[in-house]
Amino acid sequence: MPRAYVPAAIARQPWSVLLPLIALVSFGAAVLDSAAGGRFEIWSLSHLFRFGVFLVVAMIIARLPRELFSKLAIPVYAGLCFLLVLVELIGGIGGGSQRWLNLGFMTLQPSELMKPGIVLVLAWFYSVLPIGETQSWRALLPAAVLLGIPAGLVMLQPDLGTGLAITFGAVVVMFLAGLPLRWFLGAGAAGLIAAPLAFFFLLHDYQRNRVLVFLDPESDPLGTGYHITQSKIAIGSGGIIGKGFGNGSQSHLNYLPEAHTDFVFATMAEEWGMLGGVFVLVVFGLIFRWGLKVATSAPDRFSRLLAAGMTMTIFFYMCINLMMVMGLAPVVGIPLPWMSHGGSSMMTNMICIGTIMAVERWNRAAPRTLS
Amino acid sequence: MRQKLPVTTAILTNRFERRTFVLGSLQTGVGLLLATRLGYLAVAQNEKYQAASESNRVNLTLIPPRRGWVLDRFGKALAANRADFRVDLIPDRVADPDKTMSMLAGLLALPPDKVRDVRDKLDKARGFQPVEVASSLDWEKFAAVSVRLPELPGVIPQRGYSRFYPAGASVGHLVGYVGAASAEDYEKERNPLLITPGFKIGKDGLEKHFEFRLRGVPGARRVEATASGRIVRDLGTREDVPGKPIALTINAGLQDYAARRIGLESGSVVVMDCETGDILAMASMPCFDPNSFSDGIGRIEWKMLSEDDHVPLRNKVLRGLYPPGSTVKPMVALSFLEAGLDPNASVGCSGGLRVGNRVFHCWNRRGHGSVDMAKGIYQSCDVYFYHFAQQIGMDKIAAMARRLGLGQEFPMPYPGQSYGTVPDPAWKLKKYSKEWAVYDTVNATIGQGYMLVNPLQQAIMASRIASGRQVMPRLLLDRNAPLPKPMGFSQEHLDYIHSAMSEVVNGRGTAGRARLPVDNVLLAGKTGTAQVVGLNIANGKSGAWKYRDHGHFICFAPFDKPKYACAVVIEHGGGSGAAYPIARDVMTYIFAPDKAMAVLEDFEKQWGGNVQQRMAARYDAFAARYGETTAKPLPDDEDLTERVEQGRKPAGDPQTVQTEAAAPAPEPEQPTGVTAKPAAAPAVANAVPGTNAGTVASTGGQ
């Protein structure tokens, strides 16, 4: 963009992420409009409105100083853990899986906030950890405790998808913090052994069933496999250029479940075809490339880990959602960032973006050091 | 990592950059994987998924075709269709059977036994095989169900056509019935039409035999529907092509009359055009009502039919086998004539004839005096036939029996017919490895012993004797068919037999009361009384129903210009006296329907109503007795087919083959001049138990 012709206030904005975001959200709004049968006000309007609100929130986060982030890491983390316990207690009273906290004016899902929260607290932890200790157990044990509390609480809800997302964010931060590679390889090997055990002893029946059906969706075409089968039909029938805007029969005739939330990508692909799908992938690619670029040019260890961790958290969302929609992963309730209709995921993702934008601002303010 | 080197910030930063690069590559890799997968689904497998999406979107509803009508020879409907409202259940889609059924029972006012029947079927039905809840509904009930559909998943109300048999039970065995296709039918045919709610397949009789001709081509309605089945828009409707009608040779009025005239008895009536072979009536009673059978057989109805000793499920015309008794005598006499016997040759009847060391009695123990062929027929003198049969020989008699149709197979469009036996020496040797004995001949000439026929064969025998033509039974109307070839009998011989048979009815014979109340039309006939068990068990006239003699009558009219032939068999009627009044009235119906109807209406008043009314009363009695208690549940579809099949099996060989010197059962009427007495009384008076004959014959083999 030729800076000379635009006002400084506008030129200063991080357009390399805002443009892809706006494209993605607008496209998402169009898809939601079609999924609602051409009624813009059902989902699209609130989708755009939330984006606007959380964009402002992200802008505000982006203006916060680095010190505030470091100082707030522990209180924010502790507060979120407290909310998770609270959710657990209320859930214990209410019975069943409790994920929401009713604040009166809105419903809050603390586990959602914990995704950026865990990245923040671990980035802080490794930034204060003496360099020499990174190869010892002292680098692992506190991090494991910091991760274990929220992850355990979320899994108890039970919410496997969010639990995995939190764990993934934490592991990425540990990985980037320079912990010995052999620990990760060892953990990976242990995971391979533990997975079958967990499958048979830890998972709930409905979760186990989801995994089984994922392995063979046709075994239960009208039950749990229905989601995967119908989603694949929607994507596959779209072809290269799709059935055309507003012509998706799978979504309009309700064959596709959750057409406006978890399976919004299938709704899109049916009407826009493979071209639409590739467009979404490319836009996501741009966002992730921006995130990692911000991370690598960050001035210090804390902001590096923070930016990379936030990027990978968003990536995890996208990756699991698209794999699920295309039949490469079991059905877990994880929405597609900026396209699925839903306030919580919009909030989490915009907090991540706001944090990365903040790191980008610090980059410009302070030249890169080795601290 | 090398543990010994001190870790510095530079190393960690370097490590961070390397690892970030790894993660970046991971993202690219995942991105490529997703793009590839997307391409695979959307491009490589596009066709498959497009088809799947289309089959999701478009809902094809088959419209069951209207079944072809079954018509009588005048174009009157024996089986038709009528528009109705119906309600079906698709078991797979019913979420809560108990709740659904209790709601439906309330809306449709179903009686408790019907609810249980539907529950039984619902439990047994497989997947998408529809179960009929009710049909022939009025608009109010239909609408009541229709508006509550959202609460009733799996319930399908629709308007369509159902099979309707105007004559009800009278045509049950003739036409058959229809029903929902069973799992086996579907396995065999794999046609989605079979599991379309409201579609019925021919289950028995002509409905089954001409299934493909009657079926027609289903219509289809293509709609765009949501996943929950709500119809978004109509994409087009193709009309059904109704099945082709079949026209029968049956005279619907005569068929109904014959069936009703059998009354409370268990029996069959066959009326044929003896010139062409057209079957004008073919009734077997009692019978099931094909209308209610076609709606699905209820448990009370099933109990009622399966416990009836008159076997309503058996088509007695084609599956009933009976010793023909004296009705074979005109046939035997014809064989004598064709063998060259002088009809005036006489034998003295003193009430019995010694054959070897046994005495074979004539039915009239006082004897008939001097008997020639005509008297042998009209008085049904057994001794005459005992005597000359020995002279002519069994082979000639058996050949004539077969020539006239006994023991022969006729290509009728019904499954599982029984053809009976015409015994001769070769047959006996093969079947029992025993030599033919003289007493076998003696028994065969009076239609007892091994000889077994079905009523259709008797009607054909009567037709062939009447017209002298080789008539074949014909059920499908063909007005252009050439007349059958003559049999090659001498007309003189036929005339002789005809006049002797006329004498049976119009002169000094055994069935004087069979005279037609029609001017200028004389009936010619022959009575027959066939023993079921030896006289040492029962006398055949009274006592346990199942031991009573079968009553037979064959006849034709007019006697001088034969046009119509008829055979009547009344199971355990106690003698021919039960059979010929029915034959008389049925033949009267052809010439003077009003007179015949007047007689029938009198009878039906005594019997407690017509067939429908009697069956309804019987059903109500059963329902009152068993409706509340847990009656035996209905057999499931396969089982039912099997059991109906069993019920249809021929009576088989008689329990005890009467090959001994049977004492022929008395003919019902006094030889001469007795007119005033009721039919049964003289029969009993004449029944002199032939115990001596029985003891003498006790050494006889079977």
CSV table of N, CA, C and O in Angstrom, one decimal, chain B residues 287-380:
chain,number,residue,atom,x,y,z
B,287,CYS,N,-66.3,-69.7,3.5
B,287,CYS,CA,-65.1,-69.1,2.9
B,287,CYS,C,-64.8,-67.9,3.8
B,287,CYS,O,-65.6,-67.5,4.6
B,288,PHE,N,-63.6,-67.5,3.7
B,288,PHE,CA,-63.2,-66.2,4.3
B,288,PHE,C,-63.7,-65.0,3.5
B,288,PHE,O,-64.0,-65.2,2.4
B,289,ASP,N,-63.8,-63.9,4.1
B,289,ASP,CA,-64.2,-62.7,3.4
B,289,ASP,C,-63.0,-62.0,2.8
B,289,ASP,O,-62.2,-61.5,3.6
B,290,PRO,N,-62.8,-62.1,1.5
B,290,PRO,CA,-61.5,-61.5,1.0
B,290,PRO,C,-61.4,-60.0,1.3
B,290,PRO,O,-60.3,-59.5,1.3
B,291,ASN,N,-62.5,-59.3,1.6
B,291,ASN,CA,-62.4,-57.9,1.9
B,291,ASN,C,-61.7,-57.7,3.2
B,291,ASN,O,-60.8,-56.9,3.3
B,292,SER,N,-62.1,-58.5,4.2
B,292,SER,CA,-61.4,-58.3,5.5
B,292,SER,C,-60.0,-58.9,5.5
B,292,SER,O,-59.1,-58.5,6.2
B,293,PHE,N,-59.8,-60.0,4.7
B,293,PHE,CA,-58.5,-60.6,4.6
B,293,PHE,C,-57.5,-59.6,4.0
B,293,PHE,O,-56.4,-59.6,4.4
B,294,SER,N,-58.0,-58.9,3.1
B,294,SER,CA,-57.1,-57.9,2.4
B,294,SER,C,-56.7,-56.8,3.2
B,294,SER,O,-55.7,-56.2,3.0
B,295,ASP,N,-57.5,-56.5,4.3
B,295,ASP,CA,-57.1,-55.5,5.3
B,295,ASP,C,-56.1,-56.1,6.3
B,295,ASP,O,-55.7,-55.4,7.2
B,296,GLY,N,-55.7,-57.3,6.1
B,296,GLY,CA,-54.9,-58.0,7.1
B,296,GLY,C,-55.8,-58.8,8.0
B,296,GLY,O,-56.9,-58.4,8.4
B,297,ILE,N,-55.3,-60.0,8.4
B,297,ILE,CA,-56.2,-60.9,9.1
B,297,ILE,C,-56.0,-60.6,10.6
B,297,ILE,O,-54.9,-60.6,11.1
B,298,GLY,N,-57.1,-60.3,11.2
B,298,GLY,CA,-57.1,-60.1,12.7
B,298,GLY,C,-57.1,-61.3,13.5
B,298,GLY,O,-57.4,-62.4,13.0
B,299,ARG,N,-56.7,-61.2,14.8
B,299,ARG,CA,-56.6,-62.5,15.5
B,299,ARG,C,-57.9,-63.2,15.8
B,299,ARG,O,-57.9,-64.4,15.8
B,300,ILE,N,-58.9,-62.4,16.0
B,300,ILE,CA,-60.2,-63.1,16.2
B,300,ILE,C,-60.7,-63.8,14.9
B,300,ILE,O,-61.2,-64.9,15.0
B,301,GLU,N,-60.5,-63.0,13.8
B,301,GLU,CA,-60.9,-63.6,12.6
B,301,GLU,C,-60.1,-64.9,12.3
B,301,GLU,O,-60.6,-65.9,11.8
B,302,TRP,N,-58.8,-64.9,12.6
B,302,TRP,CA,-58.0,-66.0,12.4
B,302,TRP,C,-58.4,-67.2,13.3
B,302,TRP,O,-58.5,-68.3,12.8
B,303,LYS,N,-58.8,-66.9,14.5
B,303,LYS,CA,-59.2,-67.9,15.4
B,303,LYS,C,-60.5,-68.6,14.9
B,303,LYS,O,-60.7,-69.8,14.9
B,304,MET,N,-61.4,-67.7,14.5
B,304,MET,CA,-62.6,-68.1,13.9
B,304,MET,C,-62.5,-69.1,12.7
B,304,MET,O,-63.1,-70.1,12.7
B,305,LEU,N,-61.6,-68.7,11.8
B,305,LEU,CA,-61.4,-69.5,10.6
B,305,LEU,C,-60.6,-70.8,10.9
B,305,LEU,O,-60.9,-71.8,10.3
B,306,SER,N,-59.6,-70.7,11.8
B,306,SER,CA,-58.8,-71.9,11.9
B,306,SER,C,-59.4,-72.9,12.8
B,306,SER,O,-59.1,-74.1,12.8
B,307,GLU,N,-60.4,-72.5,13.6
B,307,GLU,CA,-61.0,-73.5,14.5
B,307,GLU,C,-62.3,-74.1,13.9
B,307,GLU,O,-63.0,-74.9,14.5
B,308,ASP,N,-62.6,-73.6,12.7
B,308,ASP,CA,-63.9,-74.1,12.1
B,308,ASP,C,-63.6,-75.4,11.4
B,308,ASP,O,-62.7,-75.6,10.6
B,309,ASP,N,-64.4,-76.5,11.8
B,309,ASP,CA,-64.2,-77.8,11.2
B,309,ASP,C,-64.7,-77.8,9.7
B,309,ASP,O,-64.5,-78.8,9.0
B,310,HIS,N,-65.4,-76.8,9.3
B,310,HIS,CA,-65.8,-76.7,7.9
B,310,HIS,C,-64.7,-76.2,7.0
B,310,HIS,O,-64.9,-75.9,5.8
B,311,VAL,N,-63.5,-76.1,7.5
B,311,VAL,CA,-62.3,-75.6,6.8
B,311,VAL,C,-62.5,-74.5,5.8
B,311,VAL,O,-62.4,-74.7,4.6
B,312,PRO,N,-62.8,-73.3,6.2
B,312,PRO,CA,-63.1,-72.2,5.3
B,312,PRO,C,-61.9,-71.8,4.5
B,312,PRO,O,-62.0,-71.2,3.4
B,313,LEU,N,-60.7,-72.2,4.9
B,313,LEU,CA,-59.5,-71.8,4.2
B,313,LEU,C,-59.2,-72.7,3.0
B,313,LEU,O,-58.4,-72.4,2.2
B,314,ARG,N,-59.9,-73.8,2.9
B,314,ARG,CA,-59.7,-74.8,1.8
B,314,ARG,C,-60.6,-74.5,0.6
B,314,ARG,O,-61.8,-74.4,0.8
B,315,ASN,N,-60.1,-74.4,-0.6
B,315,ASN,CA,-60.9,-74.3,-1.8
B,315,ASN,C,-61.3,-75.7,-2.1
B,315,ASN,O,-60.5,-76.5,-2.7
B,316,LYS,N,-62.5,-76.1,-1.7
B,316,LYS,CA,-62.9,-77.5,-1.8
B,316,LYS,C,-63.1,-77.9,-3.3
B,316,LYS,O,-63.0,-79.1,-3.6
B,317,VAL,N,-63.3,-77.0,-4.1
B,317,VAL,CA,-63.6,-77.3,-5.5
B,317,VAL,C,-62.3,-78.0,-6.1
B,317,VAL,O,-62.4,-78.9,-6.9
B,318,LEU,N,-61.1,-77.4,-5.8
B,318,LEU,CA,-59.9,-77.9,-6.4
B,318,LEU,C,-59.1,-78.7,-5.4
B,318,LEU,O,-58.2,-79.4,-5.9
B,319,ARG,N,-59.3,-78.6,-4.2
B,319,ARG,CA,-58.4,-79.2,-3.2
B,319,ARG,C,-59.2,-80.3,-2.4
B,319,ARG,O,-58.5,-80.9,-1.5
B,320,GLY,N,-60.5,-80.3,-2.5
B,320,GLY,CA,-61.2,-81.3,-1.8
B,320,GLY,C,-61.3,-82.6,-2.6
B,320,GLY,O,-61.5,-82.6,-3.8
B,321,LEU,N,-60.9,-83.8,-2.0
B,321,LEU,CA,-61.0,-85.0,-2.7
B,321,LEU,C,-62.1,-85.9,-2.0
B,321,LEU,O,-62.0,-86.0,-0.7
B,322,TYR,N,-62.9,-86.5,-2.8
B,322,TYR,CA,-64.0,-87.3,-2.2
B,322,TYR,C,-64.2,-88.5,-3.0
B,322,TYR,O,-64.0,-88.5,-4.2
B,323,PRO,N,-64.6,-89.6,-2.3
B,323,PRO,CA,-65.1,-90.8,-3.1
B,323,PRO,C,-66.4,-90.3,-3.8
B,323,PRO,O,-67.2,-89.8,-3.1
B,324,PRO,N,-66.5,-90.5,-5.1
B,324,PRO,CA,-67.6,-89.9,-5.8
B,324,PRO,C,-68.9,-90.6,-5.6
B,324,PRO,O,-70.0,-90.1,-6.0
B,325,GLY,N,-68.9,-91.8,-5.1
B,325,GLY,CA,-70.2,-92.5,-4.8
B,325,GLY,C,-70.8,-92.8,-6.2
B,325,GLY,O,-70.2,-93.0,-7.2
B,326,SER,N,-72.1,-92.9,-6.1
B,326,SER,CA,-72.9,-93.3,-7.3
B,326,SER,C,-72.9,-92.4,-8.5
B,326,SER,O,-73.4,-92.7,-9.5
B,327,THR,N,-72.3,-91.2,-8.3
B,327,THR,CA,-72.3,-90.3,-9.4
B,327,THR,C,-71.5,-90.8,-10.6
B,327,THR,O,-71.5,-90.3,-11.7
B,328,VAL,N,-70.7,-91.8,-10.3
B,328,VAL,CA,-69.9,-92.4,-11.4
B,328,VAL,C,-70.7,-93.4,-12.2
B,328,VAL,O,-70.3,-93.8,-13.3
B,329,LYS,N,-71.9,-93.7,-11.8
B,329,LYS,CA,-72.6,-94.8,-12.5
B,329,LYS,C,-73.0,-94.4,-14.0
B,329,LYS,O,-72.8,-95.3,-14.8
B,330,PRO,N,-73.4,-93.2,-14.3
B,330,PRO,CA,-73.6,-92.9,-15.7
B,330,PRO,C,-72.3,-93.1,-16.5
B,330,PRO,O,-72.3,-93.6,-17.7
B,331,MET,N,-71.2,-92.8,-15.9
B,331,MET,CA,-69.9,-92.9,-16.6
B,331,MET,C,-69.6,-94.4,-16.8
B,331,MET,O,-69.2,-94.9,-17.9
B,332,VAL,N,-69.8,-95.2,-15.7
B,332,VAL,CA,-69.6,-96.7,-15.8
B,332,VAL,C,-70.5,-97.3,-16.9
B,332,VAL,O,-70.1,-98.1,-17.7
B,333,ALA,N,-71.8,-96.8,-16.8
B,333,ALA,CA,-72.8,-97.3,-17.8
B,333,ALA,C,-72.3,-97.0,-19.2
B,333,ALA,O,-72.4,-97.8,-20.1
B,334,LEU,N,-71.8,-95.8,-19.4
B,334,LEU,CA,-71.3,-95.4,-20.8
B,334,LEU,C,-70.1,-96.3,-21.2
B,334,LEU,O,-70.1,-96.7,-22.4
B,335,SER,N,-69.3,-96.7,-20.2
B,335,SER,CA,-68.2,-97.6,-20.6
B,335,SER,C,-68.7,-98.9,-21.0
B,335,SER,O,-68.2,-99.6,-21.9
B,336,PHE,N,-69.8,-99.4,-20.3
B,336,PHE,CA,-70.4,-100.6,-20.7
B,336,PHE,C,-71.0,-100.6,-22.1
B,336,PHE,O,-70.7,-101.5,-22.9
B,337,LEU,N,-71.7,-99.4,-22.4
B,337,LEU,CA,-72.2,-99.3,-23.7
B,337,LEU,C,-71.1,-99.3,-24.8
B,337,LEU,O,-71.2,-99.9,-25.8
B,338,GLU,N,-70.1,-98.5,-24.5
B,338,GLU,CA,-69.0,-98.4,-25.5
B,338,GLU,C,-68.3,-99.7,-25.6
B,338,GLU,O,-67.7,-100.0,-26.7
B,339,ALA,N,-68.4,-100.6,-24.6
B,339,ALA,CA,-67.7,-101.9,-24.6
B,339,ALA,C,-68.7,-102.9,-25.3
B,339,ALA,O,-68.3,-104.1,-25.5
B,340,GLY,N,-69.9,-102.4,-25.7
B,340,GLY,CA,-70.7,-103.3,-26.5
B,340,GLY,C,-71.8,-104.0,-25.7
B,340,GLY,O,-72.5,-104.8,-26.2
B,341,LEU,N,-72.0,-103.6,-24.4
B,341,LEU,CA,-73.1,-104.2,-23.6
B,341,LEU,C,-74.5,-103.8,-24.1
B,341,LEU,O,-74.6,-102.6,-24.4
B,342,ASP,N,-75.4,-104.7,-24.2
B,342,ASP,CA,-76.7,-104.3,-24.6
B,342,ASP,C,-77.4,-103.7,-23.4
B,342,ASP,O,-77.4,-104.3,-22.3
B,343,PRO,N,-77.9,-102.5,-23.6
B,343,PRO,CA,-78.5,-101.8,-22.4
B,343,PRO,C,-79.7,-102.5,-21.8
B,343,PRO,O,-80.1,-102.3,-20.7
B,344,ASN,N,-80.3,-103.4,-22.6
B,344,ASN,CA,-81.5,-104.1,-22.1
B,344,ASN,C,-81.1,-105.4,-21.3
B,344,ASN,O,-81.9,-106.0,-20.7
B,345,ALA,N,-79.8,-105.7,-21.4
B,345,ALA,CA,-79.4,-106.9,-20.6
B,345,ALA,C,-79.7,-106.6,-19.1
B,345,ALA,O,-79.4,-105.5,-18.6
B,346,SER,N,-80.3,-107.6,-18.5
B,346,SER,CA,-80.8,-107.3,-17.1
B,346,SER,C,-80.2,-108.3,-16.1
B,346,SER,O,-79.6,-109.3,-16.5
B,347,VAL,N,-80.2,-107.9,-14.8
B,347,VAL,CA,-79.8,-108.8,-13.8
B,347,VAL,C,-80.8,-108.7,-12.7
B,347,VAL,O,-81.5,-107.6,-12.5
B,348,GLY,N,-81.0,-109.8,-12.0
B,348,GLY,CA,-82.0,-109.7,-10.9
B,348,GLY,C,-81.3,-109.2,-9.6
B,348,GLY,O,-80.3,-109.7,-9.2
B,349,CYS,N,-81.9,-108.2,-9.0
B,349,CYS,CA,-81.3,-107.7,-7.7
B,349,CYS,C,-82.2,-108.1,-6.6
B,349,CYS,O,-83.3,-107.9,-6.5
B,350,SER,N,-81.5,-108.9,-5.7
B,350,SER,CA,-82.2,-109.3,-4.5
B,350,SER,C,-81.7,-108.7,-3.2
B,350,SER,O,-81.8,-109.1,-2.1
B,351,GLY,N,-81.0,-107.5,-3.4
B,351,GLY,CA,-80.5,-106.8,-2.3
B,351,GLY,C,-79.0,-107.0,-2.0
B,351,GLY,O,-78.4,-106.5,-1.1
B,352,GLY,N,-78.4,-107.9,-2.8
B,352,GLY,CA,-77.0,-108.1,-2.6
B,352,GLY,C,-76.4,-109.1,-3.7
B,352,GLY,O,-77.2,-109.7,-4.5
B,353,LEU,N,-75.1,-109.2,-3.8
B,353,LEU,CA,-74.5,-110.1,-4.7
B,353,LEU,C,-73.3,-110.7,-4.1
B,353,LEU,O,-72.5,-110.0,-3.4
B,354,ARG,N,-73.2,-112.0,-4.2
B,354,ARG,CA,-72.0,-112.7,-3.7
B,354,ARG,C,-70.9,-112.6,-4.6
B,354,ARG,O,-71.0,-113.0,-5.8
B,355,VAL,N,-69.8,-112.1,-4.2
B,355,VAL,CA,-68.5,-112.0,-5.0
B,355,VAL,C,-67.5,-112.8,-4.2
B,355,VAL,O,-67.1,-112.4,-3.1
B,356,GLY,N,-67.1,-113.9,-4.8
B,356,GLY,CA,-66.2,-114.7,-4.1
B,356,GLY,C,-66.9,-115.2,-2.8
B,356,GLY,O,-68.0,-115.7,-2.9
B,357,ASN,N,-66.2,-115.0,-1.7
B,357,ASN,CA,-66.9,-115.5,-0.4
B,357,ASN,C,-67.5,-114.3,0.3
B,357,ASN,O,-67.8,-114.4,1.5
B,358,ARG,N,-67.7,-113.2,-0.3
B,358,ARG,CA,-68.3,-112.1,0.4
B,358,ARG,C,-69.6,-111.7,-0.3
B,358,ARG,O,-69.8,-111.8,-1.5
B,359,VAL,N,-70.5,-111.1,0.5
B,359,VAL,CA,-71.7,-110.6,0.0
B,359,VAL,C,-71.6,-109.1,-0.1
B,359,VAL,O,-71.3,-108.4,0.9
B,360,PHE,N,-71.8,-108.5,-1.3
B,360,PHE,CA,-71.8,-107.1,-1.5
B,360,PHE,C,-73.3,-106.7,-1.6
B,360,PHE,O,-74.0,-107.2,-2.5
B,361,HIS,N,-73.7,-105.8,-0.7
B,361,HIS,CA,-75.1,-105.4,-0.7
B,361,HIS,C,-75.4,-104.3,-1.6
B,361,HIS,O,-74.5,-103.5,-2.0
B,362,CYS,N,-76.6,-104.3,-2.1
B,362,CYS,CA,-77.2,-103.2,-2.8
B,362,CYS,C,-77.7,-102.2,-1.7
B,362,CYS,O,-77.9,-102.6,-0.5
B,363,TRP,N,-77.7,-100.9,-2.0
B,363,TRP,CA,-78.1,-100.0,-0.9
B,363,TRP,C,-79.6,-100.3,-0.5
B,363,TRP,O,-80.0,-100.0,0.6
B,364,ASN,N,-80.3,-100.8,-1.4
B,364,ASN,CA,-81.7,-101.2,-1.1
B,364,ASN,C,-81.7,-102.7,-0.7
B,364,ASN,O,-81.6,-103.6,-1.6
B,365,ARG,N,-81.8,-103.0,0.5
B,365,ARG,CA,-81.6,-104.4,1.0
B,365,ARG,C,-82.8,-105.3,0.5
B,365,ARG,O,-82.7,-106.5,0.5
B,366,ARG,N,-83.9,-104.6,0.2
B,366,ARG,CA,-85.1,-105.4,-0.2
B,366,ARG,C,-84.9,-105.8,-1.7
B,366,ARG,O,-85.7,-106.6,-2.2
B,367,GLY,N,-84.0,-105.2,-2.4
B,367,GLY,CA,-83.7,-105.6,-3.8
B,367,GLY,C,-84.6,-104.8,-4.7
B,367,GLY,O,-85.6,-104.2,-4.4
B,368,HIS,N,-84.1,-104.7,-6.0
B,368,HIS,CA,-84.8,-104.0,-7.1
B,368,HIS,C,-85.5,-104.9,-8.1
B,368,HIS,O,-86.0,-104.4,-9.0
B,369,GLY,N,-85.4,-106.2,-7.9
B,369,GLY,CA,-86.0,-107.0,-8.9
B,369,GLY,C,-85.1,-107.1,-10.1
B,369,GLY,O,-83.9,-106.9,-10.1
B,370,SER,N,-85.8,-107.2,-11.3
B,370,SER,CA,-85.0,-107.2,-12.5
B,370,SER,C,-84.6,-105.8,-12.9
B,370,SER,O,-85.4,-104.9,-13.0
B,371,VAL,N,-83.3,-105.6,-13.2
B,371,VAL,CA,-82.7,-104.3,-13.4
B,371,VAL,C,-82.0,-104.3,-14.7
B,371,VAL,O,-81.1,-105.1,-15.0
B,372,ASP,N,-82.4,-103.4,-15.6
B,372,ASP,CA,-81.5,-103.1,-16.8
B,372,ASP,C,-80.7,-101.9,-16.6
B,372,ASP,O,-80.7,-101.3,-15.5
B,373,MET,N,-80.0,-101.4,-17.7
B,373,MET,CA,-79.1,-100.3,-17.5
B,373,MET,C,-79.8,-99.0,-17.0
B,373,MET,O,-79.4,-98.4,-16.1
B,374,ALA,N,-80.9,-98.7,-17.7
B,374,ALA,CA,-81.6,-97.4,-17.3
B,374,ALA,C,-82.0,-97.5,-15.9
B,374,ALA,O,-81.8,-96.6,-15.1
B,375,LYS,N,-82.6,-98.6,-15.4
B,375,LYS,CA,-83.1,-98.8,-14.1
B,375,LYS,C,-81.9,-98.7,-13.1
B,375,LYS,O,-81.9,-98.2,-12.0
B,376,GLY,N,-80.8,-99.4,-13.6
B,376,GLY,CA,-79.5,-99.4,-12.8
B,376,GLY,C,-79.1,-97.9,-12.5
B,376,GLY,O,-78.6,-97.6,-11.4
B,377,ILE,N,-79.3,-97.0,-13.5
B,377,ILE,CA,-78.9,-95.6,-13.2
B,377,ILE,C,-80.0,-94.9,-12.4
B,377,ILE,O,-79.7,-94.3,-11.3
B,378,TYR,N,-81.2,-95.0,-12.8
B,378,TYR,CA,-82.2,-94.1,-12.1
B,378,TYR,C,-82.6,-94.6,-10.7
B,378,TYR,O,-82.9,-93.9,-9.8
B,379,GLN,N,-82.4,-96.0,-10.5
B,379,GLN,CA,-82.6,-96.5,-9.2
B,379,GLN,C,-81.3,-96.6,-8.4
B,379,GLN,O,-81.3,-97.0,-7.3
B,380,SER,N,-80.2,-96.3,-9.1
B,380,SER,CA,-78.9,-96.4,-8.6
B,380,SER,C,-78.6,-97.8,-8.0
B,380,SER,O,-78.1,-98.0,-6.9
